[in-house]
Each structure stands twice: as structure tokens, then as C-alpha cells.
Amino acid sequence: MATYTVEAFRWSGTGYNALYNTSYTAVLDDNDGSFQGGSDASETVAINGGAAGSTNSLPYAINVSFTDTLGNPHVEPFFFFNTSAAPTGWYFVPAPGSAFTVGATLGSYQSHTTGWTYSSVVCFAEGTMIETDQGPCLVERLEPDARIALAGGGFVSLRLNLLSAVSAAQMQEFETLRPVMVRAGALGGGLPLRDLRVSRQHRMQVSSAITERMFGSSDVLVAAIRLTELPGIYVEDHQDALNYHHLVFDHHQVVLAEGAPAESFYTGRDAIAALNPDARGEILTLFPQLARKARKMRPAIPIPERVQQKQLIARHLRNEKPLLSALAPHDALVPRATL
């Protein structure tokens, strides 16, 4: 059984158009990668360390408007589930990287779909070359304190290199664990230098005049799965075992993977929950402040909301513009000797 620990908010008794001043720690046990509710007898939920209860009814992914603690409006998906665990009722989990935290105001229902899956890991596939102060190095060979090149220039010390091993059986059963393949040159400017494989939710940097017009920033981060609308980028039909690596720094960073700018591990609620227990323990030992509710790293560069990411990629596709057309040249992008 896999265990997923998430920050949840109790919808029952509060509902829409309401301020949420309390969150709960929900521990979900399941033997597969999808939350199925009352139709799956293997699922259990425990709230705030209490006794485990069953899951009831259908689960929903519901798009809801809300206002964050700074007064900014949003519309994002929330993942709803119902449980018999005390206090019983409906709960929802914000999407990865959401601005919804304690003190935010949930707005009104927009739309929904039935069912949802557990968060995907955010990491590099084994065999990826990461740029360091000594030249490109295989991700699986990186050790703590290695000096890793940043996309914006300079180097930073690696804190942890965590491993998530996905078995062949898991890869065959759960398509969401299969990597996104970014073919050499598919991002523009000859990048990546070689074929690059990352997990679906791993964010890649997009740098173009279009991003500047849309967001007032030339650089933003977009999940790899959003890029699959573009030529040369697709979900790989990979059904063999695969090791993923999470590169952890003191702060969220944009590093160079096969020469292309890609994010490091982003310690949001759902990313930490998706780790195996040993890796989660290492993260929370190194960054104990992340164990407190509603704490996560500040993103290295802006991360647009999901709908905006889709719009951004659609505009690049429509205008036939490469994703890295405005990337500033940097010495770290020049391939050197392999470690």
C-alpha cells in the first residue's frame, strides 16, 4: 500500500464562498495510483492522526474560484474526497503549487470532472546530463555539495539527490508515471543538446517574447506535460523500470539538464507527499520549516496557472515560435567534457 500525506481543507460545514482558517493533515492509503472513492474498498483515509476510515461517494476534480491571502483572484482545480474518518465529510486538496493556503477564501463552483490521480513526482530520469562547475555529469552520479550550474549564471551547492525507483509493473499499470520525452533541439536554440526525459509535472523554462507579453516576464516555468502539444515532445510509451532523481537545493532553482533550463525539486505540499517515506524524511529533516502547514519554497521564476500554461503553449504553436527564443546565451550551455 502506498501512503500519501496531504494538506486538506474540510468542505463540509464550510462550503463555497467562505473563508478557510483551518487545514487538516490527511493520510491516504491506497494500492493504486488513482483515488476512486467508494468504489475502491482498498482506500482508507486518516485525519489529523485519527483512526482510518473508508472513502465514500465519487471523488471529483472541481474547478473553483478563490482569493488568496494577498487578495489575488484565481480559478484552479481542487481534488475532493469524502471519508468516514472523523471528522467525517467532504474535504478538498489544492492542486500542486496552488496559492490556496490557510486564510484564503474559496469562491464559487465553475466546472468538474469525476475522479483524480495522486500527484506525479517531479524529477529527472536516470541518464540525464546536468551541468556542473566541472562540466556535464550524469544525474545519478551527483553527490551532495556538488556545484550545479544555474540557467541564469553562477553555481549553487546541491543539498540532496533523492531517488524514486519506479518498477516495470508500476510503469505498465500507471501511465502517469511514464516520462515525457523532449527530443534534442525541440525547445529551440538547439536545446536540449540530447534527448531529455523528465516526469510529467517537471517544469521546463519557457523564454520568449510571448511570455514577456503574457506575464511581464521573459522567463516562466511550464509543466512538461503541457509541452506535449509541440513537435518533438511527447509522453514516452516506456514500460521498463526507471529511476527518477530529485535535485534538492536550499532554494528552488533553474538548472541545466542536457543544456536546457529545467527546475529543481520544488518543495510544495503535493511534491513532498509524493515522495517515498525515506526521501520525505530526508527532506523534512533538512528543511524542518516545510513540515509546518502552508509552507513551501518560493519559485525561482514565475509559474503560471494551469490554464495560462495551456494558452502560452497554444500561442507558441500557432505562431510557430520556439520556446527558448529569448534565452540569454550563457557559457554553461556550451557542452564540455563528460564526468
mmCIF file of C-alpha atoms in Angstrom:
data_model
loop_
_atom_site.group_PDB
_atom_site.id
_atom_site.type_symbol
_atom_site.label_atom_id
_atom_site.label_comp_id
_atom_site.label_asym_id
_atom_site.label_seq_id
_atom_site.Cartn_x
_atom_site.Cartn_y
_atom_site.Cartn_z
ATOM 1 C CA MET A 1 0.000 0.000 0.000
ATOM 2 C CA ALA A 2 1.260 3.473 -0.871
ATOM 3 C CA THR A 3 0.797 6.299 1.633
ATOM 4 C CA TYR A 4 0.121 9.900 0.604
ATOM 5 C CA THR A 5 0.176 12.745 3.140
ATOM 6 C CA VAL A 6 -1.550 15.944 2.042
ATOM 7 C CA GLU A 7 -2.852 19.182 3.493
ATOM 8 C CA ALA A 8 -6.641 19.148 3.146
ATOM 9 C CA PHE A 9 -9.498 21.523 3.899
ATOM 10 C CA ARG A 10 -12.891 20.377 5.231
ATOM 11 C CA TRP A 11 -15.591 21.475 2.806
ATOM 12 C CA SER A 12 -18.488 20.002 4.800
ATOM 13 C CA GLY A 13 -19.829 22.640 7.153
ATOM 14 C CA THR A 14 -17.963 25.430 5.333
ATOM 15 C CA GLY A 15 -18.757 25.131 1.625
ATOM 16 C CA TYR A 16 -18.252 27.619 -1.183
ATOM 17 C CA ASN A 17 -17.873 31.403 -0.788
ATOM 18 C CA ALA A 18 -16.241 31.012 2.606
ATOM 19 C CA LEU A 19 -13.009 31.798 4.436
ATOM 20 C CA TYR A 20 -10.861 28.756 5.349
ATOM 21 C CA ASN A 21 -8.887 29.335 8.555
ATOM 22 C CA THR A 22 -8.170 25.679 9.339
ATOM 23 C CA SER A 23 -6.473 22.871 7.444
ATOM 24 C CA TYR A 24 -6.108 19.182 8.228
ATOM 25 C CA THR A 25 -3.401 16.587 7.632
ATOM 26 C CA ALA A 26 -4.929 13.742 5.650
ATOM 27 C CA VAL A 27 -3.094 10.424 5.235
ATOM 28 C CA LEU A 28 -4.419 8.376 2.312
ATOM 29 C CA ASP A 29 -3.522 4.696 1.919
ATOM 30 C CA ASP A 30 -4.125 3.098 -1.461
ATOM 31 C CA ASN A 31 -2.835 0.216 -3.574
ATOM 32 C CA ASP A 32 -3.002 2.077 -6.891
ATOM 33 C CA GLY A 33 -2.319 5.490 -8.388
ATOM 34 C CA SER A 34 -5.937 6.686 -8.646
ATOM 35 C CA PHE A 35 -8.342 7.910 -5.989
ATOM 36 C CA GLN A 36 -11.640 6.155 -6.722
ATOM 37 C CA GLY A 37 -13.754 6.777 -3.632
ATOM 38 C CA GLY A 38 -16.488 4.391 -2.583
ATOM 39 C CA SER A 39 -15.834 2.015 -5.492
ATOM 40 C CA ASP A 40 -12.376 1.102 -4.117
ATOM 41 C CA ALA A 41 -12.501 -0.835 -0.839
ATOM 42 C CA SER A 42 -8.699 -0.704 -0.518
ATOM 43 C CA GLU A 43 -8.617 3.085 0.067
ATOM 44 C CA THR A 44 -8.510 4.478 3.605
ATOM 45 C CA VAL A 45 -8.139 7.994 4.995
ATOM 46 C CA ALA A 46 -6.979 9.219 8.411
ATOM 47 C CA ILE A 47 -7.462 12.834 9.505
ATOM 48 C CA ASN A 48 -5.017 14.559 11.891
ATOM 49 C CA GLY A 49 -3.617 11.261 13.152
ATOM 50 C CA GLY A 50 -7.016 9.757 13.985
ATOM 51 C CA ALA A 51 -8.404 6.322 13.155
ATOM 52 C CA ALA A 52 -8.518 5.421 9.477
ATOM 53 C CA GLY A 53 -11.878 5.439 7.770
ATOM 54 C CA SER A 54 -13.232 4.361 4.419
ATOM 55 C CA THR A 55 -13.676 6.546 1.346
ATOM 56 C CA ASN A 56 -17.219 7.209 0.198
ATOM 57 C CA SER A 57 -19.023 8.518 -2.873
ATOM 58 C CA LEU A 58 -17.274 9.538 -6.088
ATOM 59 C CA PRO A 59 -14.185 11.776 -5.971
ATOM 60 C CA TYR A 60 -14.221 14.977 -8.018
ATOM 61 C CA ALA A 61 -11.718 17.381 -9.559
ATOM 62 C CA ILE A 62 -13.618 20.669 -9.284
ATOM 63 C CA ASN A 63 -12.552 23.989 -10.779
ATOM 64 C CA VAL A 64 -13.324 26.661 -8.195
ATOM 65 C CA SER A 65 -12.611 30.383 -7.994
ATOM 66 C CA PHE A 66 -10.820 31.652 -4.879
ATOM 67 C CA THR A 67 -8.991 34.636 -3.463
ATOM 68 C CA ASP A 68 -5.548 34.062 -1.927
ATOM 69 C CA THR A 69 -4.274 35.676 1.272
ATOM 70 C CA LEU A 70 -2.895 38.630 -0.723
ATOM 71 C CA GLY A 71 -6.251 39.357 -2.320
ATOM 72 C CA ASN A 72 -5.371 37.931 -5.759
ATOM 73 C CA PRO A 73 -8.145 36.101 -7.673
ATOM 74 C CA HIS A 74 -7.633 32.585 -9.091
ATOM 75 C CA VAL A 75 -9.520 29.714 -10.681
ATOM 76 C CA GLU A 76 -7.888 26.327 -10.059
ATOM 77 C CA PRO A 77 -8.793 22.643 -9.741
ATOM 78 C CA PHE A 78 -9.330 21.219 -6.256
ATOM 79 C CA PHE A 79 -9.429 17.493 -5.531
ATOM 80 C CA PHE A 80 -12.461 16.497 -3.446
ATOM 81 C CA PHE A 81 -12.952 13.303 -1.460
ATOM 82 C CA ASN A 82 -15.444 12.026 1.120
ATOM 83 C CA THR A 83 -14.471 9.901 4.110
ATOM 84 C CA SER A 84 -15.984 8.224 7.175
ATOM 85 C CA ALA A 85 -12.857 9.152 9.168
ATOM 86 C CA ALA A 86 -13.599 11.662 11.930
ATOM 87 C CA PRO A 87 -14.391 14.439 11.435
ATOM 88 C CA THR A 88 -16.425 12.887 8.641
ATOM 89 C CA GLY A 89 -17.473 14.547 5.426
ATOM 90 C CA TRP A 90 -16.117 16.168 2.276
ATOM 91 C CA TYR A 91 -12.543 17.502 2.032
ATOM 92 C CA PHE A 92 -10.570 19.064 -0.773
ATOM 93 C CA VAL A 93 -6.857 19.170 -1.594
ATOM 94 C CA PRO A 94 -5.419 22.139 -3.553
ATOM 95 C CA ALA A 95 -3.517 21.444 -6.766
ATOM 96 C CA PRO A 96 0.314 21.299 -6.686
ATOM 97 C CA GLY A 97 1.796 24.778 -6.346
ATOM 98 C CA SER A 98 -1.594 26.320 -5.552
ATOM 99 C CA ALA A 99 -1.816 29.732 -3.882
ATOM 100 C CA PHE A 100 -4.692 28.395 -1.772
ATOM 101 C CA THR A 101 -3.494 28.265 1.849
ATOM 102 C CA VAL A 102 -4.927 28.806 5.319
ATOM 103 C CA GLY A 103 -6.570 32.240 5.269
ATOM 104 C CA ALA A 104 -7.698 32.028 1.620
ATOM 105 C CA THR A 105 -11.347 32.436 0.604
ATOM 106 C CA LEU A 106 -12.927 29.732 -1.526
ATOM 107 C CA GLY A 107 -15.236 31.140 -4.185
ATOM 108 C CA SER A 108 -17.811 29.510 -6.441
ATOM 109 C CA TYR A 109 -18.071 26.299 -8.447
ATOM 110 C CA GLN A 110 -17.019 26.556 -12.119
ATOM 111 C CA SER A 111 -16.919 23.015 -13.552
ATOM 112 C CA HIS A 112 -15.860 19.491 -12.615
ATOM 113 C CA THR A 113 -14.735 16.062 -13.738
ATOM 114 C CA THR A 114 -15.061 12.759 -11.894
ATOM 115 C CA GLY A 115 -12.017 11.047 -10.375
ATOM 116 C CA TRP A 116 -8.400 12.105 -9.869
ATOM 117 C CA THR A 117 -4.927 10.613 -9.517
ATOM 118 C CA TYR A 118 -2.221 11.118 -6.913
ATOM 119 C CA SER A 119 0.444 13.705 -7.613
ATOM 120 C CA SER A 120 3.210 12.788 -10.004
ATOM 121 C CA VAL A 121 6.851 13.025 -8.941
ATOM 122 C CA VAL A 122 8.903 15.960 -10.267
ATOM 123 C CA CYS A 123 12.319 14.737 -11.253
ATOM 124 C CA PHE A 124 14.938 13.876 -13.876
ATOM 125 C CA ALA A 125 15.190 10.400 -15.404
ATOM 126 C CA GLU A 126 18.404 8.453 -14.873
ATOM 127 C CA GLY A 127 20.950 9.150 -17.620
ATOM 128 C CA THR A 128 20.223 12.908 -17.752
ATOM 129 C CA MET A 129 23.322 15.122 -18.004
ATOM 130 C CA ILE A 130 23.313 18.004 -15.507
ATOM 131 C CA GLU A 131 25.725 20.919 -15.950
ATOM 132 C CA THR A 132 28.213 21.426 -13.074
ATOM 133 C CA ASP A 133 31.320 23.516 -12.442
ATOM 134 C CA GLN A 134 33.308 20.511 -13.710
ATOM 135 C CA GLY A 135 31.223 20.029 -16.856
ATOM 136 C CA PRO A 136 28.185 17.820 -17.596
ATOM 137 C CA CYS A 137 27.599 14.985 -15.112
ATOM 138 C CA LEU A 138 25.099 12.122 -15.100
ATOM 139 C CA VAL A 139 22.348 12.944 -12.613
ATOM 140 C CA GLU A 140 22.775 9.609 -10.833
ATOM 141 C CA ARG A 141 26.424 10.459 -10.080
ATOM 142 C CA LEU A 142 25.756 13.808 -8.430
ATOM 143 C CA GLU A 143 26.686 13.955 -4.753
ATOM 144 C CA PRO A 144 25.711 16.487 -2.067
ATOM 145 C CA ASP A 145 27.828 19.668 -2.221
ATOM 146 C CA ALA A 146 28.369 19.290 -5.986
ATOM 147 C CA ARG A 147 28.384 22.736 -7.605
ATOM 148 C CA ILE A 148 25.476 22.841 -10.078
ATOM 149 C CA ALA A 149 25.234 25.430 -12.865
ATOM 150 C CA LEU A 150 22.223 27.732 -12.871
ATOM 151 C CA ALA A 151 20.421 28.818 -16.032
ATOM 152 C CA GLY A 152 20.837 32.463 -15.072
ATOM 153 C CA GLY A 153 24.556 32.125 -14.397
ATOM 154 C CA GLY A 154 26.640 31.043 -11.421
ATOM 155 C CA PHE A 155 26.691 27.822 -9.427
ATOM 156 C CA VAL A 156 24.947 26.549 -6.298
ATOM 157 C CA SER A 157 25.663 23.640 -3.956
ATOM 158 C CA LEU A 158 23.436 20.563 -4.170
ATOM 159 C CA ARG A 159 21.915 19.538 -0.836
ATOM 160 C CA LEU A 160 20.320 16.188 -1.693
ATOM 161 C CA ASN A 161 19.975 13.830 -4.669
ATOM 162 C CA LEU A 162 16.918 11.720 -3.888
ATOM 163 C CA LEU A 163 15.937 8.600 -5.798
ATOM 164 C CA SER A 164 12.426 7.460 -6.761
ATOM 165 C CA ALA A 165 12.523 3.991 -8.290
ATOM 166 C CA VAL A 166 9.545 3.089 -10.497
ATOM 167 C CA SER A 167 9.173 -0.625 -11.212
ATOM 168 C CA ALA A 168 8.256 -2.063 -14.594
ATOM 169 C CA ALA A 169 4.933 -3.230 -13.142
ATOM 170 C CA GLN A 170 4.124 0.285 -11.912
ATOM 171 C CA MET A 171 5.157 1.793 -15.235
ATOM 172 C CA GLN A 172 2.882 -0.578 -17.135
ATOM 173 C CA GLU A 173 -0.099 -0.044 -14.839
ATOM 174 C CA PHE A 174 0.074 3.715 -14.254
ATOM 175 C CA GLU A 175 0.565 5.816 -17.370
ATOM 176 C CA THR A 176 1.053 8.943 -15.251
ATOM 177 C CA LEU A 177 4.449 7.602 -14.160
ATOM 178 C CA ARG A 178 5.749 7.387 -17.730
ATOM 179 C CA PRO A 179 8.229 10.128 -18.685
ATOM 180 C CA VAL A 180 7.841 12.988 -21.108
ATOM 181 C CA MET A 181 10.415 12.796 -23.908
ATOM 182 C CA VAL A 182 11.865 16.107 -25.112
ATOM 183 C CA ARG A 183 13.778 15.427 -28.311
ATOM 184 C CA ALA A 184 17.109 17.152 -28.922
ATOM 185 C CA GLY A 185 16.505 20.671 -30.266
ATOM 186 C CA ALA A 186 12.724 20.576 -29.636
ATOM 187 C CA LEU A 187 12.782 23.617 -27.317
ATOM 188 C CA GLY A 188 14.623 25.856 -29.797
ATOM 189 C CA GLY A 189 18.169 27.144 -29.964
ATOM 190 C CA GLY A 190 19.487 23.602 -30.349
ATOM 191 C CA LEU A 191 18.204 22.656 -26.880
ATOM 192 C CA PRO A 192 18.156 20.239 -25.311
ATOM 193 C CA LEU A 193 21.547 19.109 -26.555
ATOM 194 C CA ARG A 194 20.442 15.481 -26.294
ATOM 195 C CA ASP A 195 17.090 13.763 -25.810
ATOM 196 C CA LEU A 196 15.795 14.631 -22.333
ATOM 197 C CA ARG A 197 13.316 12.644 -20.220
ATOM 198 C CA VAL A 198 11.531 14.152 -17.222
ATOM 199 C CA SER A 199 8.416 13.331 -15.207
ATOM 200 C CA ARG A 200 5.128 14.792 -16.409
ATOM 201 C CA GLN A 201 4.871 17.531 -13.803
ATOM 202 C CA HIS A 202 8.525 18.578 -14.069
ATOM 203 C CA ARG A 203 8.595 22.202 -15.175
ATOM 204 C CA MET A 204 10.767 23.459 -18.014
ATOM 205 C CA GLN A 205 11.688 27.098 -18.580
ATOM 206 C CA VAL A 206 9.983 28.929 -21.444
ATOM 207 C CA SER A 207 11.710 32.155 -22.551
ATOM 208 C CA SER A 208 10.230 34.168 -25.398
ATOM 209 C CA ALA A 209 8.655 37.433 -26.445
ATOM 210 C CA ILE A 210 5.276 35.719 -25.987
ATOM 211 C CA THR A 211 5.968 35.037 -22.287
ATOM 212 C CA GLU A 212 7.007 38.672 -21.873
ATOM 213 C CA ARG A 213 3.750 39.896 -23.417
ATOM 214 C CA MET A 214 1.581 37.492 -21.421
ATOM 215 C CA PHE A 215 3.220 37.664 -17.995
ATOM 216 C CA GLY A 216 5.549 40.659 -17.974
ATOM 217 C CA SER A 217 8.463 38.258 -17.526
ATOM 218 C CA SER A 218 10.614 36.750 -20.254
ATOM 219 C CA ASP A 219 11.066 33.532 -18.236
ATOM 220 C CA VAL A 220 8.370 31.258 -16.776
ATOM 221 C CA LEU A 221 8.121 27.587 -15.821
ATOM 222 C CA VAL A 222 5.683 25.207 -17.547
ATOM 223 C CA ALA A 223 4.951 21.554 -16.713
ATOM 224 C CA ALA A 224 6.424 19.123 -19.248
ATOM 225 C CA ILE A 225 3.029 17.533 -19.886
ATOM 226 C CA ARG A 226 1.788 20.904 -21.217
ATOM 227 C CA LEU A 227 4.590 20.911 -23.806
ATOM 228 C CA THR A 228 3.383 17.713 -25.464
ATOM 229 C CA GLU A 229 1.252 19.737 -27.890
ATOM 230 C CA LEU A 230 4.502 20.727 -29.610
ATOM 231 C CA PRO A 231 6.529 18.746 -32.176
ATOM 232 C CA GLY A 232 9.246 16.540 -30.732
ATOM 233 C CA ILE A 233 7.749 16.425 -27.221
ATOM 234 C CA TYR A 234 5.525 13.530 -26.172
ATOM 235 C CA VAL A 235 4.726 11.055 -23.408
ATOM 236 C CA GLU A 236 7.012 8.093 -23.928
ATOM 237 C CA ASP A 237 5.479 4.633 -24.135
ATOM 238 C CA HIS A 238 8.032 3.497 -21.558
ATOM 239 C CA GLN A 239 7.135 0.307 -19.710
ATOM 240 C CA ASP A 240 10.500 -0.709 -18.253
ATOM 241 C CA ALA A 241 11.718 0.136 -14.748
ATOM 242 C CA LEU A 242 13.038 3.688 -14.452
ATOM 243 C CA ASN A 243 14.849 5.658 -11.755
ATOM 244 C CA TYR A 244 13.907 9.309 -11.240
ATOM 245 C CA HIS A 245 16.169 11.747 -9.357
ATOM 246 C CA HIS A 246 15.087 14.797 -7.339
ATOM 247 C CA LEU A 247 17.746 17.515 -7.022
ATOM 248 C CA VAL A 248 17.201 19.476 -3.810
ATOM 249 C CA PHE A 249 18.742 22.883 -3.031
ATOM 250 C CA ASP A 250 18.283 25.413 -0.250
ATOM 251 C CA HIS A 251 16.038 27.327 -2.646
ATOM 252 C CA HIS A 252 14.087 26.444 -5.778
ATOM 253 C CA GLN A 253 16.457 26.752 -8.752
ATOM 254 C CA VAL A 254 16.533 26.504 -12.538
ATOM 255 C CA VAL A 255 19.409 24.221 -13.557
ATOM 256 C CA LEU A 256 20.683 22.991 -16.911
ATOM 257 C CA ALA A 257 19.616 19.485 -17.967
ATOM 258 C CA GLU A 258 21.116 18.455 -21.313
ATOM 259 C CA GLY A 259 21.815 22.197 -21.637
ATOM 260 C CA ALA A 260 18.121 23.147 -21.298
ATOM 261 C CA PRO A 261 16.798 25.147 -18.319
ATOM 262 C CA ALA A 262 14.672 22.984 -16.011
ATOM 263 C CA GLU A 263 13.539 23.339 -12.419
ATOM 264 C CA SER A 264 14.994 21.635 -9.368
ATOM 265 C CA PHE A 265 12.749 19.894 -6.829
ATOM 266 C CA TYR A 266 10.020 22.280 -5.691
ATOM 267 C CA THR A 267 9.018 21.559 -2.114
ATOM 268 C CA GLY A 268 5.293 22.174 -2.315
ATOM 269 C CA ARG A 269 2.783 20.134 -0.318
ATOM 270 C CA ASP A 270 1.960 17.592 -3.014
ATOM 271 C CA ALA A 271 5.541 17.154 -4.221
ATOM 272 C CA ILE A 272 6.658 16.171 -0.703
ATOM 273 C CA ALA A 273 3.659 13.891 -0.250
ATOM 274 C CA ALA A 274 4.520 12.033 -3.484
ATOM 275 C CA LEU A 275 7.973 11.043 -2.196
ATOM 276 C CA ASN A 276 8.659 7.671 -0.623
ATOM 277 C CA PRO A 277 8.820 7.762 3.226
ATOM 278 C CA ASP A 278 12.640 7.708 3.401
ATOM 279 C CA ALA A 279 13.008 10.586 0.934
ATOM 280 C CA ARG A 280 10.238 12.546 2.671
ATOM 281 C CA GLY A 281 12.067 12.086 5.990
ATOM 282 C CA GLU A 282 15.304 13.416 4.500
ATOM 283 C CA ILE A 283 13.562 16.491 3.088
ATOM 284 C CA LEU A 284 11.802 17.337 6.357
ATOM 285 C CA THR A 285 14.986 16.763 8.374
ATOM 286 C CA LEU A 286 16.899 19.128 6.114
ATOM 287 C CA PHE A 287 14.055 21.680 5.877
ATOM 288 C CA PRO A 288 12.011 21.311 9.106
ATOM 289 C CA GLN A 289 10.094 24.511 8.352
ATOM 290 C CA LEU A 290 8.375 22.669 5.483
ATOM 291 C CA ALA A 291 6.623 20.388 7.995
ATOM 292 C CA ARG A 292 4.519 23.357 9.098
ATOM 293 C CA LYS A 293 1.246 23.878 7.335
ATOM 294 C CA ALA A 294 1.135 26.004 4.181
ATOM 295 C CA ARG A 295 4.922 26.315 3.859
ATOM 296 C CA LYS A 296 6.697 25.831 0.564
ATOM 297 C CA MET A 297 9.622 27.275 -1.325
ATOM 298 C CA ARG A 298 9.319 30.485 -3.303
ATOM 299 C CA PRO A 299 9.544 29.598 -7.025
ATOM 300 C CA ALA A 300 12.770 30.606 -8.788
ATOM 301 C CA ILE A 301 10.810 32.275 -11.624
ATOM 302 C CA PRO A 302 7.051 32.719 -12.171
ATOM 303 C CA ILE A 303 4.863 29.633 -12.531
ATOM 304 C CA PRO A 304 1.679 30.493 -14.459
ATOM 305 C CA GLU A 305 -1.582 28.821 -13.556
ATOM 306 C CA ARG A 306 -2.532 25.695 -15.466
ATOM 307 C CA VAL A 307 -4.933 27.404 -17.908
ATOM 308 C CA GLN A 308 -2.350 30.116 -18.617
ATOM 309 C CA GLN A 309 0.281 27.468 -19.326
ATOM 310 C CA LYS A 310 -2.008 25.897 -21.915
ATOM 311 C CA GLN A 311 -2.664 29.290 -23.507
ATOM 312 C CA LEU A 312 1.063 30.047 -23.613
ATOM 313 C CA ILE A 313 1.894 26.815 -25.426
ATOM 314 C CA ALA A 314 -1.041 27.276 -27.824
ATOM 315 C CA ARG A 315 0.269 30.710 -28.809
ATOM 316 C CA HIS A 316 3.777 29.330 -29.448
ATOM 317 C CA LEU A 317 2.297 26.566 -31.586
ATOM 318 C CA ARG A 318 0.039 28.923 -33.525
ATOM 319 C CA ASN A 319 2.851 31.397 -34.201
ATOM 320 C CA GLU A 320 5.455 28.663 -34.782
ATOM 321 C CA LYS A 321 7.787 30.195 -32.198
ATOM 322 C CA PRO A 322 10.392 28.144 -30.269
ATOM 323 C CA LEU A 323 10.042 28.015 -26.502
ATOM 324 C CA LEU A 324 13.563 29.294 -25.865
ATOM 325 C CA SER A 325 13.773 32.050 -28.452
ATOM 326 C CA ALA A 326 14.594 34.711 -25.820
ATOM 327 C CA LEU A 327 17.018 32.637 -23.735
ATOM 328 C CA ALA A 328 20.134 34.647 -22.955
ATOM 329 C CA PRO A 329 23.371 32.963 -24.093
ATOM 330 C CA HIS A 330 25.435 31.546 -21.258
ATOM 331 C CA ASP A 331 28.733 29.691 -21.071
ATOM 332 C CA ALA A 332 27.079 26.857 -19.137
ATOM 333 C CA LEU A 333 25.106 25.970 -22.263
ATOM 334 C CA VAL A 334 28.277 25.031 -24.115
ATOM 335 C CA PRO A 335 28.884 21.246 -23.891
ATOM 336 C CA ARG A 336 32.138 20.257 -22.233
ATOM 337 C CA ALA A 337 33.836 17.097 -21.112
ATOM 338 C CA THR A 338 31.568 14.494 -19.522
ATOM 339 C CA LEU A 339 32.161 13.455 -15.927
#
